[in-house]
Structures are given as C-alpha cells and as structure tokens.
CSV table of C-alpha atoms in Angstrom, one decimal:
chain,number,residue,atom,x,y,z
W,1,MET,CA,-13.7,3.5,15.2
W,2,GLY,CA,-12.8,2.0,12.4
W,3,LYS,CA,-10.1,-0.1,11.1
W,4,LYS,CA,-7.1,2.0,10.4
W,5,LEU,CA,-4.9,2.1,7.1
W,6,TYR,CA,-1.4,1.0,8.3
W,7,ARG,CA,2.4,-0.7,6.4
W,8,SER,CA,2.2,-3.8,6.6
W,9,SER,CA,5.2,-5.4,8.0
W,10,VAL,CA,4.1,-8.7,6.7
W,11,ASN,CA,3.0,-8.4,3.4
W,12,ARG,CA,5.7,-6.4,2.4
W,13,ILE,CA,8.0,-6.5,-0.7
W,14,LEU,CA,8.8,-2.4,-1.0
W,15,CYS,CA,8.1,0.1,1.8
W,16,GLY,CA,4.6,-2.6,2.9
W,17,VAL,CA,2.1,0.0,1.2
W,18,CYS,CA,0.0,-2.3,-1.1
W,19,GLY,CA,-0.4,-5.1,1.6
W,20,GLY,CA,-1.2,-2.7,4.1
W,21,ILE,CA,-3.9,-1.7,1.4
W,22,GLY,CA,-4.8,-5.0,0.9
W,23,GLU,CA,-4.8,-5.9,4.7
W,24,HIS,CA,-7.2,-3.2,5.5
W,25,PHE,CA,-9.8,-3.5,2.6
W,26,ASN,CA,-9.1,-7.4,3.1
W,27,ILE,CA,-8.6,-8.3,-0.9
W,28,ASP,CA,-5.1,-10.1,-2.0
W,29,PRO,CA,-2.0,-7.1,-1.4
W,30,THR,CA,-1.7,-9.0,-5.3
W,31,ILE,CA,-4.1,-6.9,-6.8
W,32,VAL,CA,-3.6,-4.1,-5.2
W,33,ARG,CA,-0.1,-4.5,-6.8
W,34,LEU,CA,-0.3,-5.1,-10.0
W,35,ALA,CA,-3.1,-2.0,-9.8
W,36,TRP,CA,-0.5,0.3,-8.7
W,37,ALA,CA,1.9,-1.3,-11.4
W,38,LEU,CA,-0.7,-0.1,-13.9
W,39,PHE,CA,-1.7,2.9,-12.5
W,40,ALA,CA,2.4,3.4,-12.4
W,41,LEU,CA,2.7,3.4,-15.5
W,42,THR,CA,1.1,7.1,-16.1
W,43,GLY,CA,4.1,8.2,-14.2
W,44,ALA,CA,2.0,10.0,-11.5
W,45,GLY,CA,1.4,6.6,-10.0
W,46,ILE,CA,5.2,6.4,-8.6
W,47,VAL,CA,4.9,9.9,-6.8
W,48,PHE,CA,1.8,8.7,-5.6
W,49,TYR,CA,3.5,5.8,-3.7
W,50,ILE,CA,6.7,7.4,-2.6
W,51,ALA,CA,3.8,9.6,-1.2
W,52,ALA,CA,2.0,6.7,1.0
W,53,ALA,CA,5.2,5.5,2.0
W,54,LEU,CA,5.7,8.6,3.8
W,55,ILE,CA,2.4,9.4,4.9
W,56,ILE,CA,1.1,5.7,6.1
W,57,PRO,CA,2.5,4.7,9.3
W,58,SER,CA,3.7,1.2,10.5
W,59,ASP,CA,2.2,-1.5,12.0
W,60,LEU,CA,5.0,-1.5,14.0
C-alpha cells in the first residue's frame, strides 16, 4: 500500500493542506505554500484550496 495524503497537524498554517502535501511528497511545505500562493493569484487556487481542505482528511 502507498502512503496516504492527510492534512498536517504539525506543518499547519491555515488548514494544513500545504503541509500535508509537503509531507506526502517529502518536500519542504514552504515550497508548496509558495507554489499554491502563485496558483491562488489565478483565482482558481483559492477554490481548490477550500475543496482540498474539505476533502483531505486530517492526520489526527
């Protein structure tokens, strides 16, 4: 079985989505946050973040 994607409770700023993605792919969550911030400038990034926060389960 592969590693599952969860929202992080350790690397959390808003909902832990970027921290969870960073932990899942073994990269620095700050890089994920910067990429997501650039994506959010398009407007769609905000919608996808909210959807990810609702869909991805917490690691608690």
